[in-house]
Short mmCIF file of C-alpha atoms and ligand atoms in Angstrom, two decimals:
data_model
loop_
_atom_site.label_atom_id
_atom_site.label_comp_id
_atom_site.label_asym_id
_atom_site.label_seq_id
_atom_site.Cartn_x
_atom_site.Cartn_y
_atom_site.Cartn_z
CA MET A 1 -10.83 -0.13 -18.40
CA PRO A 2 -9.89 -3.40 -20.18
CA ILE A 3 -8.32 -6.14 -18.12
CA ALA A 4 -5.00 -6.24 -19.90
CA SER A 5 -1.24 -6.35 -19.53
CA ILE A 6 0.17 -3.41 -21.48
CA ASP A 7 3.93 -2.93 -21.15
CA PRO A 8 4.22 0.74 -20.09
CA ALA A 9 7.79 0.91 -21.38
CA THR A 10 6.83 0.06 -24.94
CA GLY A 11 3.08 0.58 -25.14
CA GLN A 12 2.73 -3.00 -26.40
CA THR A 13 -0.40 -4.94 -25.41
CA LEU A 14 0.82 -8.29 -24.15
CA LYS A 15 -2.34 -10.06 -23.03
CA VAL A 16 -6.03 -9.24 -22.74
CA PHE A 17 -8.39 -11.05 -20.38
CA ASP A 18 -12.17 -11.39 -20.34
CA SER A 19 -13.97 -10.31 -17.22
CA LEU A 20 -15.51 -13.13 -15.16
CA SER A 21 -18.95 -14.20 -16.34
CA ASP A 22 -21.86 -14.14 -13.85
CA LYS A 23 -21.59 -17.89 -13.56
CA GLN A 24 -17.84 -17.86 -12.90
CA LEU A 25 -18.22 -15.15 -10.27
CA GLU A 26 -20.98 -17.10 -8.56
CA GLU A 27 -18.77 -20.22 -8.51
CA LYS A 28 -15.93 -18.31 -6.92
CA LEU A 29 -18.15 -16.78 -4.24
CA GLN A 30 -19.60 -20.18 -3.47
CA ARG A 31 -16.18 -21.80 -3.31
CA ALA A 32 -14.89 -19.06 -1.00
CA ASN A 33 -17.85 -19.50 1.32
CA GLU A 34 -17.57 -23.29 1.42
CA THR A 35 -13.81 -23.13 1.97
CA PHE A 36 -14.25 -20.78 4.92
CA ARG A 37 -16.50 -23.23 6.74
CA ASN A 38 -13.64 -25.69 7.17
CA TYR A 39 -10.64 -23.42 6.88
CA GLN A 40 -11.69 -21.30 9.87
CA ARG A 41 -11.30 -24.38 12.09
CA THR A 42 -7.67 -25.03 11.16
CA SER A 43 -5.10 -24.06 13.77
CA PHE A 44 -2.22 -21.60 13.54
CA ALA A 45 0.11 -24.59 13.60
CA GLU A 46 -1.61 -25.99 10.51
CA ARG A 47 -1.66 -22.69 8.60
CA ALA A 48 1.90 -21.58 9.36
CA PRO A 49 3.71 -24.21 7.23
CA LEU A 50 1.53 -23.26 4.25
CA MET A 51 2.45 -19.59 4.67
CA LEU A 52 6.12 -20.52 5.03
CA ARG A 53 5.87 -22.53 1.82
CA ALA A 54 4.37 -19.47 0.06
CA ALA A 55 7.42 -17.51 1.27
CA GLU A 56 9.72 -20.18 -0.15
CA ILE A 57 8.02 -20.11 -3.56
CA LEU A 58 8.37 -16.34 -3.64
CA GLU A 59 12.03 -16.59 -2.73
CA GLU A 60 12.82 -19.35 -5.22
CA GLU A 61 11.15 -17.56 -8.12
CA LYS A 62 11.72 -13.96 -7.13
CA ASN A 63 13.36 -12.93 -10.41
CA ASP A 64 10.41 -14.24 -12.45
CA PHE A 65 7.87 -12.48 -10.25
CA ALA A 66 9.93 -9.28 -10.35
CA ARG A 67 10.07 -9.36 -14.15
CA LEU A 68 6.32 -9.87 -14.29
CA MET A 69 5.70 -6.76 -12.18
CA THR A 70 8.13 -4.67 -14.21
CA THR A 71 6.53 -5.82 -17.44
CA GLU A 72 3.01 -4.99 -16.31
CA MET A 73 3.57 -1.70 -14.48
CA GLY A 74 7.09 -0.48 -15.18
CA LYS A 75 8.84 -0.36 -11.80
CA PRO A 76 12.63 -0.62 -12.04
CA ILE A 77 13.68 -4.24 -11.83
CA ARG A 78 15.89 -3.73 -8.75
CA ALA A 79 12.87 -2.37 -6.85
CA ALA A 80 10.72 -5.24 -8.11
CA VAL A 81 13.13 -7.81 -6.67
CA GLN A 82 13.13 -5.95 -3.34
CA GLU A 83 9.32 -5.98 -3.41
CA VAL A 84 9.22 -9.77 -3.72
CA GLU A 85 11.74 -10.05 -0.86
CA LYS A 86 9.44 -7.93 1.30
CA CYS A 87 6.56 -10.28 0.51
CA VAL A 88 8.72 -13.18 1.72
CA TRP A 89 9.29 -11.22 4.92
CA VAL A 90 5.58 -10.53 5.57
CA CYS A 91 4.66 -14.19 4.98
CA ARG A 92 7.31 -15.34 7.45
CA TYR A 93 6.42 -12.61 9.94
CA TYR A 94 2.77 -13.66 10.14
CA ALA A 95 3.55 -17.38 9.99
CA GLU A 96 5.65 -16.85 13.12
CA ASN A 97 3.60 -14.21 14.94
CA ALA A 98 -0.09 -14.70 14.12
CA GLY A 99 -0.64 -17.10 17.03
CA LYS A 100 1.02 -14.68 19.45
CA HIS A 101 -0.94 -11.64 18.19
CA LEU A 102 -4.23 -13.51 18.42
CA ALA A 103 -3.75 -15.44 21.64
CA ASP A 104 -6.60 -15.24 24.14
CA GLU A 105 -6.29 -12.26 26.48
CA ILE A 106 -7.37 -12.87 30.05
CA ILE A 107 -9.12 -9.92 31.69
CA GLU A 108 -9.94 -10.09 35.40
CA THR A 109 -13.61 -9.41 36.14
CA ASN A 110 -16.25 -10.80 38.47
CA ALA A 111 -16.38 -13.96 36.31
CA THR A 112 -14.54 -17.12 37.20
CA LYS A 113 -12.75 -16.55 33.95
CA SER A 114 -13.19 -13.84 31.34
CA TYR A 115 -11.11 -13.30 28.28
CA VAL A 116 -10.97 -11.97 24.74
CA HIS A 117 -10.96 -14.60 22.03
CA PHE A 118 -10.12 -13.67 18.41
CA GLN A 119 -11.93 -15.46 15.59
CA PRO A 120 -11.87 -15.10 11.80
CA LEU A 121 -14.65 -13.04 10.19
CA GLY A 122 -15.15 -14.88 6.90
CA VAL A 123 -14.62 -14.02 3.26
CA VAL A 124 -12.77 -10.71 2.83
CA LEU A 125 -12.72 -8.83 -0.47
CA ALA A 126 -9.44 -7.03 -1.23
CA VAL A 127 -9.56 -4.29 -3.86
CA MET A 128 -5.95 -3.54 -4.69
CA PRO A 129 -3.89 -1.07 -6.76
CA TRP A 130 -1.19 -1.71 -9.35
CA ASN A 131 1.67 0.31 -7.86
CA PHE A 132 3.04 -2.43 -5.59
CA PRO A 133 1.24 -5.32 -7.29
CA PHE A 134 2.70 -8.02 -5.05
CA TRP A 135 3.37 -6.19 -1.79
CA GLN A 136 -0.10 -4.62 -1.45
CA VAL A 137 -1.70 -8.02 -1.89
CA PHE A 138 0.64 -9.97 0.38
CA ARG A 139 0.35 -7.49 3.22
CA PHE A 140 -3.39 -8.18 3.15
CA ALA A 141 -3.27 -11.88 2.36
CA ALA A 142 -0.60 -13.05 4.82
CA PRO A 143 -2.44 -11.90 7.97
CA ALA A 144 -5.89 -12.70 6.51
CA LEU A 145 -5.02 -16.31 5.75
CA MET A 146 -3.16 -16.75 9.03
CA VAL A 147 -6.26 -15.57 10.93
CA GLY A 148 -8.37 -18.16 9.16
CA ASN A 149 -10.17 -15.77 6.83
CA VAL A 150 -10.57 -16.43 3.13
CA GLY A 151 -9.49 -13.86 0.50
CA LEU A 152 -11.00 -12.66 -2.76
CA LEU A 153 -8.71 -10.38 -4.75
CA LYS A 154 -10.01 -7.78 -7.17
CA HIS A 155 -6.70 -6.48 -8.43
CA ALA A 156 -6.19 -3.40 -10.62
CA SER A 157 -7.15 -4.07 -14.23
CA ASN A 158 -3.64 -3.39 -15.55
CA VAL A 159 -1.90 -6.14 -13.50
CA PRO A 160 -3.98 -9.28 -14.23
CA GLN A 161 -0.96 -11.55 -14.63
CA CYS A 162 0.39 -10.52 -11.22
CA ALA A 163 -3.05 -11.26 -9.77
CA LEU A 164 -3.12 -14.74 -11.27
CA ALA A 165 0.47 -15.45 -10.23
CA ILE A 166 -0.36 -14.59 -6.61
CA GLU A 167 -3.40 -16.88 -6.62
CA ALA A 168 -1.17 -19.66 -7.96
CA ILE A 169 1.44 -19.10 -5.23
CA PHE A 170 -1.10 -19.73 -2.47
CA ARG A 171 -2.54 -22.74 -4.25
CA ARG A 172 0.92 -24.22 -4.82
CA ALA A 173 1.79 -23.56 -1.17
CA GLY A 174 -1.00 -25.94 -0.21
CA PHE A 175 -3.81 -23.62 0.88
CA PRO A 176 -7.27 -24.99 0.02
CA GLU A 177 -8.38 -24.00 -3.48
CA GLY A 178 -10.94 -21.47 -2.31
CA ALA A 179 -8.76 -19.84 0.35
CA PHE A 180 -7.40 -17.19 -1.98
CA GLN A 181 -9.01 -16.49 -5.35
CA THR A 182 -8.45 -13.80 -7.92
CA LEU A 183 -11.54 -12.21 -9.45
CA LEU A 184 -10.63 -10.94 -12.90
CA MET A 185 -13.23 -8.21 -13.18
CA GLY A 186 -13.62 -4.48 -13.55
CA SER A 187 -14.46 -2.15 -10.67
CA ASP A 188 -18.11 -2.10 -11.84
CA LEU A 189 -18.59 -5.56 -10.26
CA VAL A 190 -17.20 -4.61 -6.85
CA GLN A 191 -20.64 -3.50 -5.63
CA ARG A 192 -22.18 -6.85 -6.50
CA VAL A 193 -19.47 -8.76 -4.62
CA LEU A 194 -19.66 -6.45 -1.61
CA GLU A 195 -23.42 -6.77 -1.39
CA ASP A 196 -23.24 -10.55 -1.48
CA THR A 197 -24.11 -11.98 1.93
CA ARG A 198 -21.26 -14.50 1.66
CA VAL A 199 -18.72 -11.64 1.79
CA ALA A 200 -18.04 -10.40 5.32
CA ALA A 201 -15.75 -7.41 4.89
CA ALA A 202 -13.53 -5.47 2.51
CA THR A 203 -10.20 -3.76 2.35
CA LEU A 204 -9.30 -1.27 -0.34
CA THR A 205 -5.97 0.26 -1.18
CA GLY A 206 -6.32 2.90 -3.84
CA SER A 207 -7.59 6.36 -4.58
CA GLU A 208 -9.92 8.48 -2.48
CA PRO A 209 -12.90 8.19 -4.91
CA ALA A 210 -12.59 4.39 -4.96
CA GLY A 211 -12.39 4.38 -1.16
CA ARG A 212 -15.51 6.51 -0.82
CA SER A 213 -17.42 4.24 -3.14
CA VAL A 214 -16.42 0.98 -1.42
CA ALA A 215 -16.93 2.41 2.07
CA GLY A 216 -20.38 3.68 1.03
CA ILE A 217 -21.52 0.32 -0.28
CA ALA A 218 -20.05 -1.58 2.67
CA GLY A 219 -21.57 0.90 5.11
CA LYS A 220 -25.04 0.21 3.74
CA GLN A 221 -24.40 -3.49 4.19
CA ILE A 222 -22.93 -2.95 7.69
CA LYS A 223 -19.68 -4.59 6.71
CA LYS A 224 -16.35 -3.61 8.09
CA THR A 225 -13.79 -1.91 5.82
CA VAL A 226 -10.15 -0.89 5.98
CA LEU A 227 -9.15 1.91 3.62
CA GLU A 228 -5.59 2.72 2.59
CA LEU A 229 -5.93 5.74 0.33
CA GLY A 230 -3.83 8.50 -1.15
CA GLY A 231 -1.29 10.75 0.44
CA SER A 232 0.56 14.02 -0.04
CA ASP A 233 3.28 13.30 2.46
CA PRO A 234 5.41 16.17 3.76
CA PHE A 235 9.19 15.91 4.12
CA ILE A 236 10.33 18.63 6.51
CA VAL A 237 13.99 19.65 6.75
CA MET A 238 15.14 21.84 9.65
CA PRO A 239 18.57 23.51 10.04
CA SER A 240 19.97 20.99 12.55
CA ALA A 241 19.55 18.07 10.10
CA ASP A 242 22.41 16.43 8.22
CA LEU A 243 21.77 18.11 4.88
CA GLY A 244 23.65 15.60 2.71
CA GLU A 245 21.70 12.68 4.12
CA ALA A 246 18.43 14.59 3.96
CA VAL A 247 18.88 15.46 0.27
CA ALA A 248 19.88 11.92 -0.73
CA THR A 249 16.89 10.48 1.15
CA ALA A 250 14.54 13.15 -0.23
CA VAL A 251 15.37 12.18 -3.81
CA LYS A 252 14.82 8.51 -3.05
CA ALA A 253 11.61 9.23 -1.11
CA ARG A 254 10.15 11.21 -4.02
CA THR A 255 11.16 8.93 -6.87
CA ILE A 256 10.61 5.48 -5.35
CA ASN A 257 8.49 3.36 -7.71
CA ASN A 258 8.83 6.05 -10.42
CA GLY A 259 7.15 8.46 -8.00
CA GLN A 260 3.99 6.36 -7.79
CA SER A 261 3.82 5.49 -4.12
CA CYS A 262 1.18 6.55 -1.65
CA ILE A 263 3.92 7.19 0.92
CA ALA A 264 6.34 8.87 -1.46
CA ALA A 265 7.38 12.24 -0.01
CA LYS A 266 5.58 14.74 -2.19
CA ARG A 267 6.00 18.13 -0.52
CA PHE A 268 9.48 19.18 0.63
CA ILE A 269 9.16 21.82 3.34
CA VAL A 270 12.56 23.33 4.03
CA HIS A 271 13.69 25.92 6.57
CA THR A 272 14.89 29.15 4.93
CA GLN A 273 18.31 28.92 6.62
CA ILE A 274 19.22 25.88 4.53
CA TYR A 275 16.65 26.20 1.73
CA ASP A 276 18.97 27.49 -1.05
CA GLU A 277 21.58 24.81 -0.47
CA PHE A 278 18.89 22.09 -0.23
CA GLU A 279 17.29 23.28 -3.48
CA LYS A 280 20.62 23.34 -5.33
CA ARG A 281 21.67 19.84 -4.24
CA PHE A 282 18.19 18.37 -4.67
CA VAL A 283 17.81 19.67 -8.23
CA GLU A 284 21.30 18.40 -9.15
CA SER A 285 20.47 14.94 -7.80
CA MET A 286 17.09 14.81 -9.57
CA LYS A 287 18.80 15.77 -12.86
CA ALA A 288 21.34 12.98 -12.38
CA LEU A 289 18.70 10.22 -12.21
CA ARG A 290 18.75 7.75 -15.08
CA VAL A 291 15.43 7.45 -16.87
CA GLY A 292 14.90 4.48 -19.18
CA ASP A 293 14.26 0.78 -19.60
CA PRO A 294 12.95 -0.54 -16.26
CA MET A 295 14.45 -3.96 -17.03
CA ASN A 296 17.91 -2.39 -16.95
CA GLU A 297 19.52 -2.76 -13.49
CA ALA A 298 21.02 0.73 -13.80
CA THR A 299 17.70 2.52 -14.34
CA ASP A 300 16.42 4.80 -11.58
CA ILE A 301 13.15 5.92 -13.18
CA GLY A 302 11.05 3.73 -15.45
CA PRO A 303 7.78 4.58 -17.21
CA LEU A 304 4.57 5.56 -15.45
CA ALA A 305 2.19 2.64 -15.21
CA THR A 306 -0.42 3.83 -17.73
CA GLU A 307 -0.83 6.42 -20.45
CA GLN A 308 -3.60 8.07 -18.42
CA ILE A 309 -1.30 8.56 -15.42
CA LEU A 310 1.23 10.23 -17.71
CA LYS A 311 -1.46 12.54 -19.14
CA ASP A 312 -2.71 13.44 -15.64
CA LEU A 313 0.82 14.22 -14.48
CA GLU A 314 1.58 16.39 -17.51
CA GLU A 315 -1.61 18.33 -16.86
CA GLN A 316 -0.87 18.83 -13.15
CA VAL A 317 2.58 20.24 -13.91
CA LYS A 318 1.33 22.41 -16.80
CA VAL A 319 -1.45 23.93 -14.70
CA SER A 320 0.89 24.46 -11.73
CA VAL A 321 3.41 26.32 -13.92
CA ALA A 322 0.63 28.37 -15.51
CA ALA A 323 -0.54 29.29 -12.00
CA GLY A 324 2.93 30.68 -11.24
CA ALA A 325 5.03 27.75 -9.99
CA LYS A 326 8.72 27.91 -10.98
CA LEU A 327 10.06 24.95 -12.95
CA LEU A 328 13.59 24.15 -11.73
CA THR A 329 14.14 21.06 -13.88
CA GLY A 330 12.15 18.61 -16.02
CA GLY A 331 8.54 19.43 -16.84
CA GLN A 332 8.06 17.27 -19.89
CA THR A 333 7.77 13.75 -21.18
CA TRP A 334 11.04 11.88 -21.63
CA LYS A 335 11.50 10.68 -25.18
CA ALA A 336 13.49 7.74 -26.44
CA ASP A 337 14.00 6.93 -30.09
CA ASP A 338 14.23 3.16 -29.80
CA GLN A 339 11.63 0.56 -28.80
CA LEU A 340 10.83 2.75 -25.78
CA ALA A 341 9.54 5.58 -27.97
CA ARG A 342 5.93 4.82 -27.02
CA GLY A 343 6.63 4.39 -23.31
CA ASN A 344 5.00 6.54 -20.61
CA PHE A 345 8.18 8.29 -19.46
CA TYR A 346 8.33 11.63 -17.65
CA GLU A 347 11.42 13.61 -16.68
CA PRO A 348 12.31 13.99 -13.01
CA THR A 349 10.83 17.38 -12.23
CA VAL A 350 11.18 19.96 -9.47
CA LEU A 351 8.76 22.83 -8.83
CA ALA A 352 9.25 25.74 -6.42
CA ASP A 353 7.42 28.97 -5.43
CA ILE A 354 4.16 27.09 -5.78
CA PRO A 355 1.01 29.18 -5.29
CA LYS A 356 -1.88 27.84 -3.23
CA ALA A 357 -4.13 27.48 -6.27
CA ALA A 358 -1.73 25.12 -8.08
CA PRO A 359 -2.38 21.36 -8.18
CA ALA A 360 1.22 20.86 -6.98
CA TYR A 361 0.26 22.64 -3.75
CA ARG A 362 -2.80 20.62 -2.80
CA ASP A 363 -3.22 17.46 -4.91
CA GLU A 364 -1.54 14.09 -4.77
CA ILE A 365 1.10 14.01 -7.52
CA PHE A 366 1.72 10.45 -8.72
CA GLY A 367 5.00 10.61 -10.61
CA PRO A 368 8.60 11.89 -10.31
CA VAL A 369 7.60 15.50 -9.58
CA ALA A 370 8.72 17.22 -6.37
CA SER A 371 7.24 20.38 -4.86
CA LEU A 372 9.60 22.57 -2.81
CA PHE A 373 8.41 25.01 -0.14
CA ARG A 374 10.38 27.53 1.93
CA VAL A 375 9.32 28.12 5.56
CA HIS A 376 10.71 30.42 8.24
CA ASN A 377 10.05 28.48 11.44
CA ILE A 378 8.77 25.20 12.86
CA ASP A 379 5.21 26.54 13.26
CA ASP A 380 4.94 27.33 9.57
CA ALA A 381 6.47 23.96 8.71
CA ILE A 382 3.84 22.10 10.73
CA ASP A 383 0.98 24.25 9.43
CA LEU A 384 2.01 23.70 5.82
CA ALA A 385 2.56 19.97 6.38
CA ASN A 386 -0.97 19.67 7.76
CA ALA A 387 -2.57 21.84 5.05
CA THR A 388 -3.79 18.87 3.04
CA PRO A 389 -6.86 16.66 3.21
CA PHE A 390 -4.51 13.65 3.43
CA GLY A 391 -2.71 12.23 6.45
CA LEU A 392 -0.78 9.13 5.50
CA GLY A 393 2.91 9.51 6.36
CA ALA A 394 5.27 12.31 7.33
CA ALA A 395 9.05 12.56 7.44
CA ALA A 396 10.91 15.23 9.36
CA TRP A 397 14.64 15.89 9.60
CA THR A 398 15.93 17.56 12.75
CA ASN A 399 18.34 16.91 15.57
CA ASP A 400 16.65 19.36 17.89
CA VAL A 401 14.79 17.37 20.55
CA ALA A 402 12.13 20.02 21.23
CA GLU A 403 11.37 20.29 17.50
CA ARG A 404 11.28 16.53 17.17
CA ASP A 405 8.75 16.15 19.99
CA ARG A 406 6.49 18.80 18.49
CA LEU A 407 6.64 17.18 15.04
CA ILE A 408 5.74 13.77 16.48
CA ASP A 409 2.77 15.25 18.33
CA GLU A 410 1.48 17.77 15.83
CA LEU A 411 1.88 16.22 12.37
CA GLU A 412 -1.49 14.88 11.23
CA ALA A 413 -0.42 11.54 9.80
CA GLY A 414 -0.61 7.81 10.45
CA CYS A 415 3.16 7.69 10.96
CA VAL A 416 6.05 10.06 11.56
CA PHE A 417 9.60 9.15 10.59
CA ILE A 418 12.34 11.32 12.10
CA ASN A 419 15.57 11.52 10.07
CA GLY A 420 14.39 8.76 7.77
CA MET A 421 12.10 7.93 4.90
CA VAL A 422 8.54 6.73 5.41
CA ALA A 423 8.37 3.01 4.67
CA SER A 424 6.17 0.10 5.64
CA ASP A 425 7.51 -2.72 7.80
CA PRO A 426 5.65 -5.97 8.60
CA ARG A 427 6.24 -5.36 12.33
CA LEU A 428 4.81 -1.82 12.44
CA PRO A 429 1.20 -0.72 11.94
CA PHE A 430 0.57 1.09 8.66
CA GLY A 431 -2.33 3.36 7.69
CA GLY A 432 -3.58 6.89 7.58
CA VAL A 433 -5.86 9.52 9.05
CA LYS A 434 -8.08 12.14 7.38
CA HIS A 435 -8.75 11.35 3.71
CA SER A 436 -5.90 8.83 3.65
CA GLY A 437 -8.27 6.31 5.14
CA TYR A 438 -8.77 4.34 8.33
CA GLY A 439 -7.83 1.05 9.87
CA ARG A 440 -4.35 -0.39 9.94
CA GLU A 441 -2.42 -3.06 8.11
CA LEU A 442 0.67 -4.93 9.30
CA GLY A 443 1.92 -5.75 12.79
CA GLU A 444 -0.43 -6.75 15.56
CA PHE A 445 -2.96 -4.00 14.78
CA GLY A 446 -3.21 -5.17 11.16
CA ILE A 447 -4.01 -8.77 11.93
CA ARG A 448 -6.73 -7.69 14.37
CA GLU A 449 -8.75 -5.74 11.77
CA PHE A 450 -10.72 -8.60 10.27
CA VAL A 451 -11.50 -10.63 13.36
CA ASN A 452 -14.40 -11.05 15.69
CA ILE A 453 -13.09 -9.76 19.02
CA LYS A 454 -15.20 -12.08 21.06
CA THR A 455 -15.72 -11.51 24.76
CA VAL A 456 -15.99 -14.72 26.75
CA TRP A 457 -17.39 -14.67 30.31
CA ILE A 458 -17.63 -17.86 32.30
CA LYS A 459 -18.99 -18.46 35.76
CA ALA A 460 -18.14 -21.86 37.11
CA GLN A 461 -20.95 -23.63 38.96
CA GLN A 462 -18.97 -26.08 41.02
CA SER A 463 -21.85 -28.38 41.81
CA LYS A 464 -22.93 -28.76 38.15
CA GLU A 465 -19.77 -28.51 36.08
CA ALA A 466 -17.89 -31.60 34.96
CA GLY A 467 -14.63 -29.99 33.76
CA SER A 468 -12.80 -27.15 35.41
CA VAL A 469 -12.26 -23.55 34.39
CA GLU A 470 -8.57 -22.84 34.76
P1 LIG B 1 -7.69 3.37 -8.01
O1 LIG B 1 -8.06 3.87 -9.35
O2 LIG B 1 -8.51 3.76 -6.86
O3 LIG B 1 -7.64 1.78 -8.15
C1 LIG B 1 -7.37 0.94 -7.05
C2 LIG B 1 -8.27 -0.27 -7.12
O4 LIG B 1 -9.62 0.14 -6.93
C3 LIG B 1 -8.24 -0.97 -8.48
O5 LIG B 1 -8.39 -2.35 -8.27
C4 LIG B 1 -9.45 -0.39 -9.18
O6 LIG B 1 -9.95 -1.24 -10.19
C5 LIG B 1 -10.43 -0.26 -8.04
N1 LIG B 1 -11.44 0.78 -8.21
C6 LIG B 1 -11.33 1.95 -8.85
N2 LIG B 1 -12.46 2.65 -8.74
C7 LIG B 1 -13.32 1.90 -8.01
C8 LIG B 1 -14.66 2.07 -7.57
N3 LIG B 1 -15.34 3.17 -7.83
N4 LIG B 1 -15.22 1.08 -6.86
C9 LIG B 1 -14.54 -0.04 -6.56
N5 LIG B 1 -13.28 -0.26 -6.96
C10 LIG B 1 -12.67 0.69 -7.67
O7 LIG B 1 -6.22 3.75 -7.61
P2 LIG B 1 -4.93 3.62 -8.49
O8 LIG B 1 -4.86 4.78 -9.39
O9 LIG B 1 -4.84 2.27 -9.08
O10 LIG B 1 -3.81 3.71 -7.35
C11 LIG B 1 -3.27 4.89 -6.97
C12 LIG B 1 -3.91 5.40 -5.70
O11 LIG B 1 -3.78 4.44 -4.67
C13 LIG B 1 -3.19 6.63 -5.18
O12 LIG B 1 -4.11 7.54 -4.69
C14 LIG B 1 -2.33 6.06 -4.07
O13 LIG B 1 -1.92 7.00 -3.12
C15 LIG B 1 -3.22 5.03 -3.52
N6 LIG B 1 -2.44 4.04 -2.75
C16 LIG B 1 -2.57 4.02 -1.40
C17 LIG B 1 -1.81 3.14 -0.65
C18 LIG B 1 -1.90 3.09 0.85
O14 LIG B 1 -1.41 2.13 1.43
N7 LIG B 1 -2.50 4.05 1.50
C19 LIG B 1 -0.94 2.26 -1.30
C20 LIG B 1 -0.85 2.31 -2.68
C21 LIG B 1 -1.62 3.20 -3.39
P3 LIG B 1 -9.65 -0.96 -11.75
O15 LIG B 1 -8.17 -1.07 -11.94
O16 LIG B 1 -10.39 -2.03 -12.46
O17 LIG B 1 -10.15 0.42 -12.04
#
């Protein structure tokens, strides 16, 4: 895959970049390693103003950064602005809370004093996807830099300008030059970086195959990884739910980011008592969405990020319909006759009566395509929700307390949202189970992933010791 910005709304190639040469890569690894030696010794109080300055830069230039994202991967501009605002939030959150999350923890033992002391691990490689080109990176970088680690970013090949802009933000904020560097390179070089002894750990957000590959390489090197992979999130609606609110949220949850979100609701599992009404309202709302130019504030659905994603989506829908799924709306590419004629647009689509063999039943669908399922009771709803190799998020709509408690306990997912839409929040841990990955980002759990959890045990020898052990 070339490292290039190709506007997915027009098909126009805007900029092509060369991959790093061996020499350039070596320089960056060396710089990262040398930077870590000193940077790890800085205090939270020294790092926090730099992170707050990064937040300020993001805030001051949020419209420019938003336009850059929309140009490179096609998300509607309103969503792009919100994404930058969320990056501001995560920078401020960790600037203010890193010291608290990583404070020494005293544990009473037979020692005079014993405690847990958190220390940075070193250079961390972040392999990141294009779908939230700023947010995915900042939710890694803000805690990593606040811990005292150093970051190397291998961003997706279709968002190189976002990658370079993020590197520049940290540099302009005052972080040392080697604290956060972008590696413009294809995925073929990831192995070489991971095997380098100067790299301590890796985090990958992306597809299951990429996760397997990175985890395999890191495993051989005995290096820690965090994996945030795909999802096929269920969205369960039971009869006691507020149907109007559930439908409105369902549409948003499926079509956020043009349907290309790991935590987008993908399978709508609806109780038979309300199924027909849900289907009718859901299809009407999906039909009403405005597809078009992502730079237009009024657009709901922009183009898919690449031509390949569009082709994959078309194929998944075609095969699902051929296998017997009923097409309730959409099902084809969306065509414009102006400068958007070569854009990767797809109509908002709804499938129902989906047989088990269809891709829409089992695979992750990355685009504005919803799969509807009818169930007759809570047991079937939970079984169907769990009938996927993934376990990222789950949303369930009910006002029945017994149902709610069962859903919280029995849904196999890294998070459960009741009467709401799955979303990440800097304060809450985020991550999956099963093939959606392992480890957590965000909150206190996230900042403790790439640290040495060091046990300290001290016995004071009164007669010999000069200082005291408080
Ligand atoms: P992808 O193809 O796996 O790419 C993600 C990143 O991994 C890119 O930087 C890519 O580089 C790199 N990569 C690809 N294959 C690799 C390999 N074999 N070894 C090392 N690196 C490799 O995923 P995508 O299509 O861009 O993103 C969509 C996927 O990400 C979906 O499955 C989605 O659910 C998942 N996702 C998960 C989360 C989460 O938090 N759980 C969030 C967002 C997205 P190149 O671009 O150079 O190929």
